[in-house]
PDB file of C-alpha atoms in Angstrom:
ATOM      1  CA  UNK I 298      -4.189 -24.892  -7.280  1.00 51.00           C
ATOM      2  CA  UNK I 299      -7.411 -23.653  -8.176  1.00 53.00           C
ATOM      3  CA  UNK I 300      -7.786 -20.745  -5.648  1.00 77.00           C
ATOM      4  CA  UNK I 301      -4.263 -19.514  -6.656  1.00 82.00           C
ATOM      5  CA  UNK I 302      -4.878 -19.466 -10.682  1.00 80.00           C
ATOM      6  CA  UNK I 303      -7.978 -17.486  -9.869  1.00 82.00           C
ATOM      7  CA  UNK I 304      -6.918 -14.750  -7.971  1.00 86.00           C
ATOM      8  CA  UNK I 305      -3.948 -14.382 -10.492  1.00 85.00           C
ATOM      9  CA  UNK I 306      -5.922 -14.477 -13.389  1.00 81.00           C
ATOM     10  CA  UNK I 307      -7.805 -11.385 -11.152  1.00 82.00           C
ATOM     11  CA  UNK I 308      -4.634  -9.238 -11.324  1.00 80.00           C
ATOM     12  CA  UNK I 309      -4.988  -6.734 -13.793  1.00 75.00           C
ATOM     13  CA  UNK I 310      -1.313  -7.178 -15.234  1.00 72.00           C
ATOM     14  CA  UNK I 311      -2.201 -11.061 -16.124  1.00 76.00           C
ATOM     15  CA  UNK I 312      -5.458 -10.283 -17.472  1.00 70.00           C
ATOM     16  CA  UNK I 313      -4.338 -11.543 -21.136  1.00 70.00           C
ATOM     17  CA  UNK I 314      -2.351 -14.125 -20.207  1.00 75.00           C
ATOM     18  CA  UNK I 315      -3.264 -17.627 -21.831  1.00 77.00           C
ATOM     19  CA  UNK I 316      -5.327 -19.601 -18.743  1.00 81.00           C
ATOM     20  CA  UNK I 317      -3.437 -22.545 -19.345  1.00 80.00           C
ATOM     21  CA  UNK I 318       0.123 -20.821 -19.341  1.00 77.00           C
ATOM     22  CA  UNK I 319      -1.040 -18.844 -16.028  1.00 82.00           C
ATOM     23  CA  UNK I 320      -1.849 -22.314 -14.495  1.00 83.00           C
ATOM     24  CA  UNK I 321       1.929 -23.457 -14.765  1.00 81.00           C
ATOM     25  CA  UNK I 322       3.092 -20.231 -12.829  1.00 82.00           C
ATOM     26  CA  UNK I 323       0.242 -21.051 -10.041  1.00 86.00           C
ATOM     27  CA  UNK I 324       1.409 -24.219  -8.938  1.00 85.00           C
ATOM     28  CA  UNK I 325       4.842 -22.931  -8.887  1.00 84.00           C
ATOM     29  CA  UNK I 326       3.485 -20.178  -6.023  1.00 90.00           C
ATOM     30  CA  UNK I 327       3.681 -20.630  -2.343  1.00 92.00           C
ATOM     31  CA  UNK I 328       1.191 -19.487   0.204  1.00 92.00           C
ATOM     32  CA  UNK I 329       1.575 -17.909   2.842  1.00 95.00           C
ATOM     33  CA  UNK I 330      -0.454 -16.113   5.837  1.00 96.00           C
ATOM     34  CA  UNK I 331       1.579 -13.204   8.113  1.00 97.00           C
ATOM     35  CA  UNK I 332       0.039 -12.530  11.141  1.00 95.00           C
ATOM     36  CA  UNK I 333      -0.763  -8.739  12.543  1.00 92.00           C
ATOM     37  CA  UNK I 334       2.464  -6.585  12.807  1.00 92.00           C
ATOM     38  CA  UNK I 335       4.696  -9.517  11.323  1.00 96.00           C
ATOM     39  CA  UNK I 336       7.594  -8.105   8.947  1.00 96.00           C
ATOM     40  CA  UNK I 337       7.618  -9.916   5.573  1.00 96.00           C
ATOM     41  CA  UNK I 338      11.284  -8.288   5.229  1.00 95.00           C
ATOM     42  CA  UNK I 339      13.445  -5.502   6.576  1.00 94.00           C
ATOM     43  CA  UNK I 340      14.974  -3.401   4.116  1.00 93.00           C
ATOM     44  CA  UNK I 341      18.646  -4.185   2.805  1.00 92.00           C
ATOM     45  CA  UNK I 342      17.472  -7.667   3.050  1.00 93.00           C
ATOM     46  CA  UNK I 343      18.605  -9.960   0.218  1.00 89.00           C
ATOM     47  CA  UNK I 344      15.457 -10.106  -2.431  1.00 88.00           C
ATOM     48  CA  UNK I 345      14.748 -12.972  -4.708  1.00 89.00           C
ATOM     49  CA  UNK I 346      10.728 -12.992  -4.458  1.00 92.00           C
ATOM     50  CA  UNK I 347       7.710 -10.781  -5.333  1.00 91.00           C
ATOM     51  CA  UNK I 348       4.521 -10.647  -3.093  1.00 94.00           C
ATOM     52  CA  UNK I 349       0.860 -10.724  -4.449  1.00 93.00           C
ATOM     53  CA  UNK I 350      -1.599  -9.876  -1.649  1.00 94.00           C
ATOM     54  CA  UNK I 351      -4.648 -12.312  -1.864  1.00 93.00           C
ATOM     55  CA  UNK I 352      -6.070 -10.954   1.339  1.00 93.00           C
ATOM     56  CA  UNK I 353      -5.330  -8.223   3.954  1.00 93.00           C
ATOM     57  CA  UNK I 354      -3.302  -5.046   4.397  1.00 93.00           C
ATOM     58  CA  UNK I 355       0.498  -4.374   4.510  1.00 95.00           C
ATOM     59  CA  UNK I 356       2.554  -1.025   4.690  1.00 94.00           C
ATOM     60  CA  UNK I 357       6.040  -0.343   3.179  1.00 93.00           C
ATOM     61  CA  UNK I 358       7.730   1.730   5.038  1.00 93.00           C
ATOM     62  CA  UNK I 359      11.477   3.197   5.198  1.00 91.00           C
ATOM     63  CA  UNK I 360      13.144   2.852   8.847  1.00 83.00           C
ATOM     64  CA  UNK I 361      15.494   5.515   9.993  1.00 74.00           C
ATOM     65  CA  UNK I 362      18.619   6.073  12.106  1.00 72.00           C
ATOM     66  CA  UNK I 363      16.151   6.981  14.947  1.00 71.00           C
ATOM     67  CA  UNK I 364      14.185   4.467  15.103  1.00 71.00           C
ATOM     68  CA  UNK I 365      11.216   6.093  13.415  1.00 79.00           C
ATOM     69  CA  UNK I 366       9.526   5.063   9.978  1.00 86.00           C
ATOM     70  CA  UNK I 367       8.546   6.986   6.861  1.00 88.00           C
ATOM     71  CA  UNK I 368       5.322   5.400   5.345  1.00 90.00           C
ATOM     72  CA  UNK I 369       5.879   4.971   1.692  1.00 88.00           C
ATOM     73  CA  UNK I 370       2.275   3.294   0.752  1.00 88.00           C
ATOM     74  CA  UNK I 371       0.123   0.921   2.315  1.00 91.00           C
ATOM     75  CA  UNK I 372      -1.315  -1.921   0.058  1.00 92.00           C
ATOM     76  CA  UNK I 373      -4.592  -4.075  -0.326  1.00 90.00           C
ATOM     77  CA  UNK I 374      -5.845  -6.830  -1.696  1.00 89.00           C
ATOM     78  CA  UNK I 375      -4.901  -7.377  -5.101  1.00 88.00           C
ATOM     79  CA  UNK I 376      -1.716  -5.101  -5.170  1.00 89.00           C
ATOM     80  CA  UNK I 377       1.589  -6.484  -5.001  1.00 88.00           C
ATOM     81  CA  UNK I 378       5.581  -5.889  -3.945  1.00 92.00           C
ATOM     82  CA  UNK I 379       8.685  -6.890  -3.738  1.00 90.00           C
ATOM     83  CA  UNK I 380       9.306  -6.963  -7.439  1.00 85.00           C
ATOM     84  CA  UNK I 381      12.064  -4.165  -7.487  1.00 84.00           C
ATOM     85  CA  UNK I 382      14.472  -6.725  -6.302  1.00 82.00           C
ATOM     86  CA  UNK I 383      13.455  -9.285  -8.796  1.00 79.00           C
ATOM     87  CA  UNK I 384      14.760  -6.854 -11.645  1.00 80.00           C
ATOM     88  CA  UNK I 385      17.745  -5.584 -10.431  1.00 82.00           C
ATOM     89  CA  UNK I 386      19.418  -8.312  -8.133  1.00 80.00           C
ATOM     90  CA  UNK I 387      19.991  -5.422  -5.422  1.00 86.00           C
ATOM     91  CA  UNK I 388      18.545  -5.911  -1.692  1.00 91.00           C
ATOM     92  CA  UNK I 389      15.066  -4.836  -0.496  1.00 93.00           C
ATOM     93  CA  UNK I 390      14.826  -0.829  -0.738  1.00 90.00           C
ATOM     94  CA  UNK I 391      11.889  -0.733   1.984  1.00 92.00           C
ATOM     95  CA  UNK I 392      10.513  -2.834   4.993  1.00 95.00           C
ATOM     96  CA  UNK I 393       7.301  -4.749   4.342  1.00 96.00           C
ATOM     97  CA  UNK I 394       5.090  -5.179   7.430  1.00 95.00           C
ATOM     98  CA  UNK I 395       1.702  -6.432   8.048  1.00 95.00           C
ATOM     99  CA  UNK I 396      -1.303  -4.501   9.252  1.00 90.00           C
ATOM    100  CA  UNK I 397      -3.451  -7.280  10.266  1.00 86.00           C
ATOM    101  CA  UNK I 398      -3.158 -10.483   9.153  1.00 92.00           C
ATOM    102  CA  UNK I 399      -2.085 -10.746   5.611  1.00 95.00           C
ATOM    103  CA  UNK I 400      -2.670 -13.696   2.767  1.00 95.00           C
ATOM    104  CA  UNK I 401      -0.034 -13.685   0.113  1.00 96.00           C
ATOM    105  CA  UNK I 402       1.256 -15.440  -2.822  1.00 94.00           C
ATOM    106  CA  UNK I 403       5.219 -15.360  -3.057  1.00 94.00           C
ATOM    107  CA  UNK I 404       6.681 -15.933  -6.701  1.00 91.00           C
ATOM    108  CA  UNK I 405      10.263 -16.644  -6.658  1.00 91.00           C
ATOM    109  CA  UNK I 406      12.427 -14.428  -9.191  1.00 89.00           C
ATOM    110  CA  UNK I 407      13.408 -17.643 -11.883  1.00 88.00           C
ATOM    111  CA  UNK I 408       9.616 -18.124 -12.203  1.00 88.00           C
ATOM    112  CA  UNK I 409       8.938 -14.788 -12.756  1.00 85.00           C
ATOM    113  CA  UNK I 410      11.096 -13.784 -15.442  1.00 86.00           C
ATOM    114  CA  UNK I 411      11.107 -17.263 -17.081  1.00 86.00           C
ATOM    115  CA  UNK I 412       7.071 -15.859 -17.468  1.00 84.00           C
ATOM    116  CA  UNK I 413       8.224 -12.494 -18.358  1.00 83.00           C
ATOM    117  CA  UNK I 414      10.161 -13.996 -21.284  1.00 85.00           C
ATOM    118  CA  UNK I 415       6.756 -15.445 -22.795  1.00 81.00           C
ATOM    119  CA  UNK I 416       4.497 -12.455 -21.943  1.00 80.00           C
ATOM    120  CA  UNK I 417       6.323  -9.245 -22.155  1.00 81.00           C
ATOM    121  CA  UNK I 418       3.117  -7.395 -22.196  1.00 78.00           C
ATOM    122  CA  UNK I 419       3.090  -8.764 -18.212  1.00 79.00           C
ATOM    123  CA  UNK I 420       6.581  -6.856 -18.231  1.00 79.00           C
ATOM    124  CA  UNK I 421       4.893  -3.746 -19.745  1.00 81.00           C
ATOM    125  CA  UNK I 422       1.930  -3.723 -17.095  1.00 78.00           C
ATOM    126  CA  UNK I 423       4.503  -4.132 -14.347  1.00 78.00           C
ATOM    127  CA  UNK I 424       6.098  -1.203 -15.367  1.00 81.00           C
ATOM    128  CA  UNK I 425       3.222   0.966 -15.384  1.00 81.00           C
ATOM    129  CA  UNK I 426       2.416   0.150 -12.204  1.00 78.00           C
ATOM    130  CA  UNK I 427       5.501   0.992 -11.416  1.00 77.00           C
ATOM    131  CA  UNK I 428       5.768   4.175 -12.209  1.00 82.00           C
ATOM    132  CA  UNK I 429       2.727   5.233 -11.283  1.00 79.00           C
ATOM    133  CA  UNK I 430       4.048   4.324  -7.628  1.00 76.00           C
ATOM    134  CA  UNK I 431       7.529   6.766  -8.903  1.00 79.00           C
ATOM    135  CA  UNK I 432       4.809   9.274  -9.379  1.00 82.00           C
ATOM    136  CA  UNK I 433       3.062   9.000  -6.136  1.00 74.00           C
ATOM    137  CA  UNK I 434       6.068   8.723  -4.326  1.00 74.00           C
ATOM    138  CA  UNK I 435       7.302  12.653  -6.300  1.00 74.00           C
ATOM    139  CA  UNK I 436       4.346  13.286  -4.816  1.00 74.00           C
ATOM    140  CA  UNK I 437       4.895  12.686  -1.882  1.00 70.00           C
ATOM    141  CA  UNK I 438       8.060  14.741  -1.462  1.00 73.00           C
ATOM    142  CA  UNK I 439       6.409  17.603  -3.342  1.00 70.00           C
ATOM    143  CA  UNK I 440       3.514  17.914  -0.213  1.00 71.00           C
ATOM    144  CA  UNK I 441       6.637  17.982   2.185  1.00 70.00           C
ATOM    145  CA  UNK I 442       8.513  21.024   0.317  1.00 65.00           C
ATOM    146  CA  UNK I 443       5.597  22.719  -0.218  1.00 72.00           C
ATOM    147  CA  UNK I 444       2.167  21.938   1.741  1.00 80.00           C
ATOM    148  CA  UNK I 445       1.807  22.744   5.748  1.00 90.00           C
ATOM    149  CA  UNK I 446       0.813  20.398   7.642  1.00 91.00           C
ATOM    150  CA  UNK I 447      -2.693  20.813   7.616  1.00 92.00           C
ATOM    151  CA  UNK I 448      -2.714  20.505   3.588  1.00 92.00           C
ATOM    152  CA  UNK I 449      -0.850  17.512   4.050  1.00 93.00           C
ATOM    153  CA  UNK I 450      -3.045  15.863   6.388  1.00 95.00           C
ATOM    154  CA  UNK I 451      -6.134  16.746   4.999  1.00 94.00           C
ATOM    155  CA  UNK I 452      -5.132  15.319   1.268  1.00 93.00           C
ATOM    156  CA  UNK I 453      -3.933  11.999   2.747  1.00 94.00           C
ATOM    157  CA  UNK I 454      -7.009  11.864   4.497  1.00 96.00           C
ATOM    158  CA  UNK I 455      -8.908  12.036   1.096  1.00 95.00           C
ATOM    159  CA  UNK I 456      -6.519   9.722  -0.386  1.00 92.00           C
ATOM    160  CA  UNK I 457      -6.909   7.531   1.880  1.00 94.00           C
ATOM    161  CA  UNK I 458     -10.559   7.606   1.759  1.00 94.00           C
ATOM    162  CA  UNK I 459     -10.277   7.330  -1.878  1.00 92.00           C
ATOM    163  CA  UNK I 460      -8.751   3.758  -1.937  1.00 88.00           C
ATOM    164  CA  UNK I 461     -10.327   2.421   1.140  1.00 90.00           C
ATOM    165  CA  UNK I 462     -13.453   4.289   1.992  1.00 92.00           C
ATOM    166  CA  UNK I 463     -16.735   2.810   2.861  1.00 93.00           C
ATOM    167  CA  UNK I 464     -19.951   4.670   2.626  1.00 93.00           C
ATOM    168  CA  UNK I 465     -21.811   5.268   5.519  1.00 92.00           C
ATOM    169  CA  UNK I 466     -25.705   5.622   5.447  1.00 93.00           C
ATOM    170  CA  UNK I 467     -25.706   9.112   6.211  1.00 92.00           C
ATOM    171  CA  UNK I 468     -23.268   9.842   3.312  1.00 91.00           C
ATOM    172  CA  UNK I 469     -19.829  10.227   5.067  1.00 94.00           C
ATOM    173  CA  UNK I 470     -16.960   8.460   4.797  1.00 96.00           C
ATOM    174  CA  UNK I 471     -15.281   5.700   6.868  1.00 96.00           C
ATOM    175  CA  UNK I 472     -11.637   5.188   5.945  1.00 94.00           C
ATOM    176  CA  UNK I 473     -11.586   1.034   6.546  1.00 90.00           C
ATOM    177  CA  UNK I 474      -7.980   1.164   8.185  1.00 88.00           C
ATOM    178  CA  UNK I 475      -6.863   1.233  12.059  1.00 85.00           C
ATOM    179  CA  UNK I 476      -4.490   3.886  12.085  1.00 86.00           C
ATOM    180  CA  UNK I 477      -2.363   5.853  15.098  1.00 90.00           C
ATOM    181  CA  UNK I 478      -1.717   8.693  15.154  1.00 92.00           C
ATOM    182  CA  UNK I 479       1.893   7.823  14.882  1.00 92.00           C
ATOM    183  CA  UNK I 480       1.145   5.876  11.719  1.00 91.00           C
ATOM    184  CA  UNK I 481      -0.289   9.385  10.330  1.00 93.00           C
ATOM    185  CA  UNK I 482       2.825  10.834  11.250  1.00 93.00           C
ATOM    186  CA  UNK I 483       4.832   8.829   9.605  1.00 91.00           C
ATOM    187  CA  UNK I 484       2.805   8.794   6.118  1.00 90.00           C
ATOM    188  CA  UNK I 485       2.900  12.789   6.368  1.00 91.00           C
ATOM    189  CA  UNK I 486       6.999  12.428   7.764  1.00 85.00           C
ATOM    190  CA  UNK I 487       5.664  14.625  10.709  1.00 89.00           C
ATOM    191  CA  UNK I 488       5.717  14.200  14.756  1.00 91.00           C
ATOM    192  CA  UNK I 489       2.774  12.843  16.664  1.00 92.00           C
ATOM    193  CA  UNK I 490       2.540  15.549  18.449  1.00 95.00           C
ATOM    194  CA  UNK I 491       1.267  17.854  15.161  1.00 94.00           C
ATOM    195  CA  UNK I 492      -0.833  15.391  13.489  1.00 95.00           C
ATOM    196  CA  UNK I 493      -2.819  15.180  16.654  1.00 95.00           C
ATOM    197  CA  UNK I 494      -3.268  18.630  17.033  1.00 95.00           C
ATOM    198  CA  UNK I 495      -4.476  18.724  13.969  1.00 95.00           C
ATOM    199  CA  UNK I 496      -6.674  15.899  13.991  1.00 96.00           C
ATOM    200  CA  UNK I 497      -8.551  17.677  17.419  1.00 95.00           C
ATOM    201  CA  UNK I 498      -8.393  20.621  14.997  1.00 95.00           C
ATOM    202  CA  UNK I 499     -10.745  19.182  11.989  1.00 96.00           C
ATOM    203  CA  UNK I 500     -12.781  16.991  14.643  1.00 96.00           C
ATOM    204  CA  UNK I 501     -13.772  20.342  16.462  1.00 95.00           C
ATOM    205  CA  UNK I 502     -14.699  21.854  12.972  1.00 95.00           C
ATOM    206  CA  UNK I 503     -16.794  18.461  12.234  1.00 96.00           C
ATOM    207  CA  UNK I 504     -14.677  17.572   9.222  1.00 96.00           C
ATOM    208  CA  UNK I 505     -13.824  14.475  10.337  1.00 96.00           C
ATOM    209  CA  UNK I 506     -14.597  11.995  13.621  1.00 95.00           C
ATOM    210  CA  UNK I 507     -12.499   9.345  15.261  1.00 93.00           C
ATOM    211  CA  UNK I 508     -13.578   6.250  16.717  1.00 89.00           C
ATOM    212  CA  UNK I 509     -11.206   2.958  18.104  1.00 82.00           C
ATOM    213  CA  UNK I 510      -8.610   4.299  15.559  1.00 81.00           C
ATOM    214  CA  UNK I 511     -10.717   4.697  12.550  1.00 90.00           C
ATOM    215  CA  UNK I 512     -11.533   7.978  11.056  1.00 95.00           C
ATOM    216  CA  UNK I 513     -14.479   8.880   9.199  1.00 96.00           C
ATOM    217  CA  UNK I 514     -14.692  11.947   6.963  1.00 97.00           C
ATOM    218  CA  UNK I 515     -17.745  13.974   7.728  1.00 96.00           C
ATOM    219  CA  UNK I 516     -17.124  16.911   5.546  1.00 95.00           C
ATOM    220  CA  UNK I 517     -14.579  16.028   2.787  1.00 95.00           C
ATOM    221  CA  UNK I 518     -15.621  19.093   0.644  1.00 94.00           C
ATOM    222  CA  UNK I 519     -14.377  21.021   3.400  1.00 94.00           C
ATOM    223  CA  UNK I 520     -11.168  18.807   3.428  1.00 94.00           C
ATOM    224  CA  UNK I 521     -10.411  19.395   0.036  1.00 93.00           C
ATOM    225  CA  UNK I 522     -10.503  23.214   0.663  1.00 92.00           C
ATOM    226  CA  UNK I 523      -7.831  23.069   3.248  1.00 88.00           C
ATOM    227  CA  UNK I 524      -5.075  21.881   0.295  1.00 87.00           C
ATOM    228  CA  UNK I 525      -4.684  24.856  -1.682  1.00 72.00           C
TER     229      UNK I 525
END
């Protein structure tokens, strides 16, 4: 499994690891391609693999008694999840969906830790990562206590153009993801109803446009402004 050994050997946590050694945990990986809006698993399911996205976009998300969603992070090519489970035994603590079609490799939890075991500096990487996500998810409910809605909007707008951003001739921004409004609204853990307003708001002050559900920041100076 050529293909598979290389994009591991691309991960950032595996970067040391022995080429031969990382070639008998490829060809114990599985492929596998989700299709657009396809849930790789609900939360509270039982957990016994990790995910390493080869290709494509998937959020990770937290479902409530409503029926509506709190967006915990949306990952990319290169990132990976599912590896909470793999530690502690305990079910899945989010919901995994795709956002277009998604190519991942799926490492069951015996493989995993049997490869842990030789390279604990893999184990030490992991964590990092990690707990940079603990961070960003603090974070997160820090901007709820204690940003309005604008700040809130406006800094996930630069995050988001931070990690996904695409330069456009004329020096703005395009943020490379289709996202509704309601998709917004659940990364801020606001309604609909106020991110749009808001998003008319920055539009008519030419931070920002909007085009078949992709937003490209015009003025992120301005943006940045709006936080504190």
């Amino acid at each position: 499994m050529p293909h598979e050994e290389n994009f591991l050997a691309s991960i950032p946590f595996f970067a040391s690891t022995d080429p031969d050694e990382l070639k008998e945990l490829a060809v114990r990986v599985k492929r596998r391609v989700y299709k657009h809006g396809e849930t790789i698993y609900h939360k509270d399911d039982a957990g016994s693999t990790m995910y390493l996205i080869v290709d494509g976009t998937v959020k990770v998300s937290v479902p409530s008694e409503s029926g509506t969603e709190m967006i915990l992070a949306i990952l990319c090519k290169g990132d990976f999840f599912g590896e909470l489970s793999l530690f502690d035994g305990k079910p899945r603590s989010a919901t995994v969906t795709s956002v277009g079609p998604a190519d991942v490799l799926i490492i069951y939890r015996d493989d995993f830790i049997d490869f842990l075991k030789k390279h604990p500096m893999v184990a030490v990487n992991v964590i990092a990562t990690l707990s940079q996500r603990i961070r960003l998810t603090d974070a997160l409910v820090e901007d709820v206590v204690f940003l309005d809605i604008p700040a809130r909007l406006a800094k996930k707008l630069l995050e988001l153009s931070n990690s996904y951003g695409k330069q456009k001739p004329d020096g703005s921004i395009e943020i490379d993801l289709r996202l509704t409004q309601q998709d917004i609204a659940n990364m801020l853990g606001t309604t609909r109803e106020s991110v749009n307003r808001q998003l008319v708001a920055f539009q008519e002050r030419n931070y920002i446009a909007i085009d078949r559900q992709r937003i490209t920041l015009i003025k992120p100076d301005e943006l940045a402004k709006r936080i504190y």
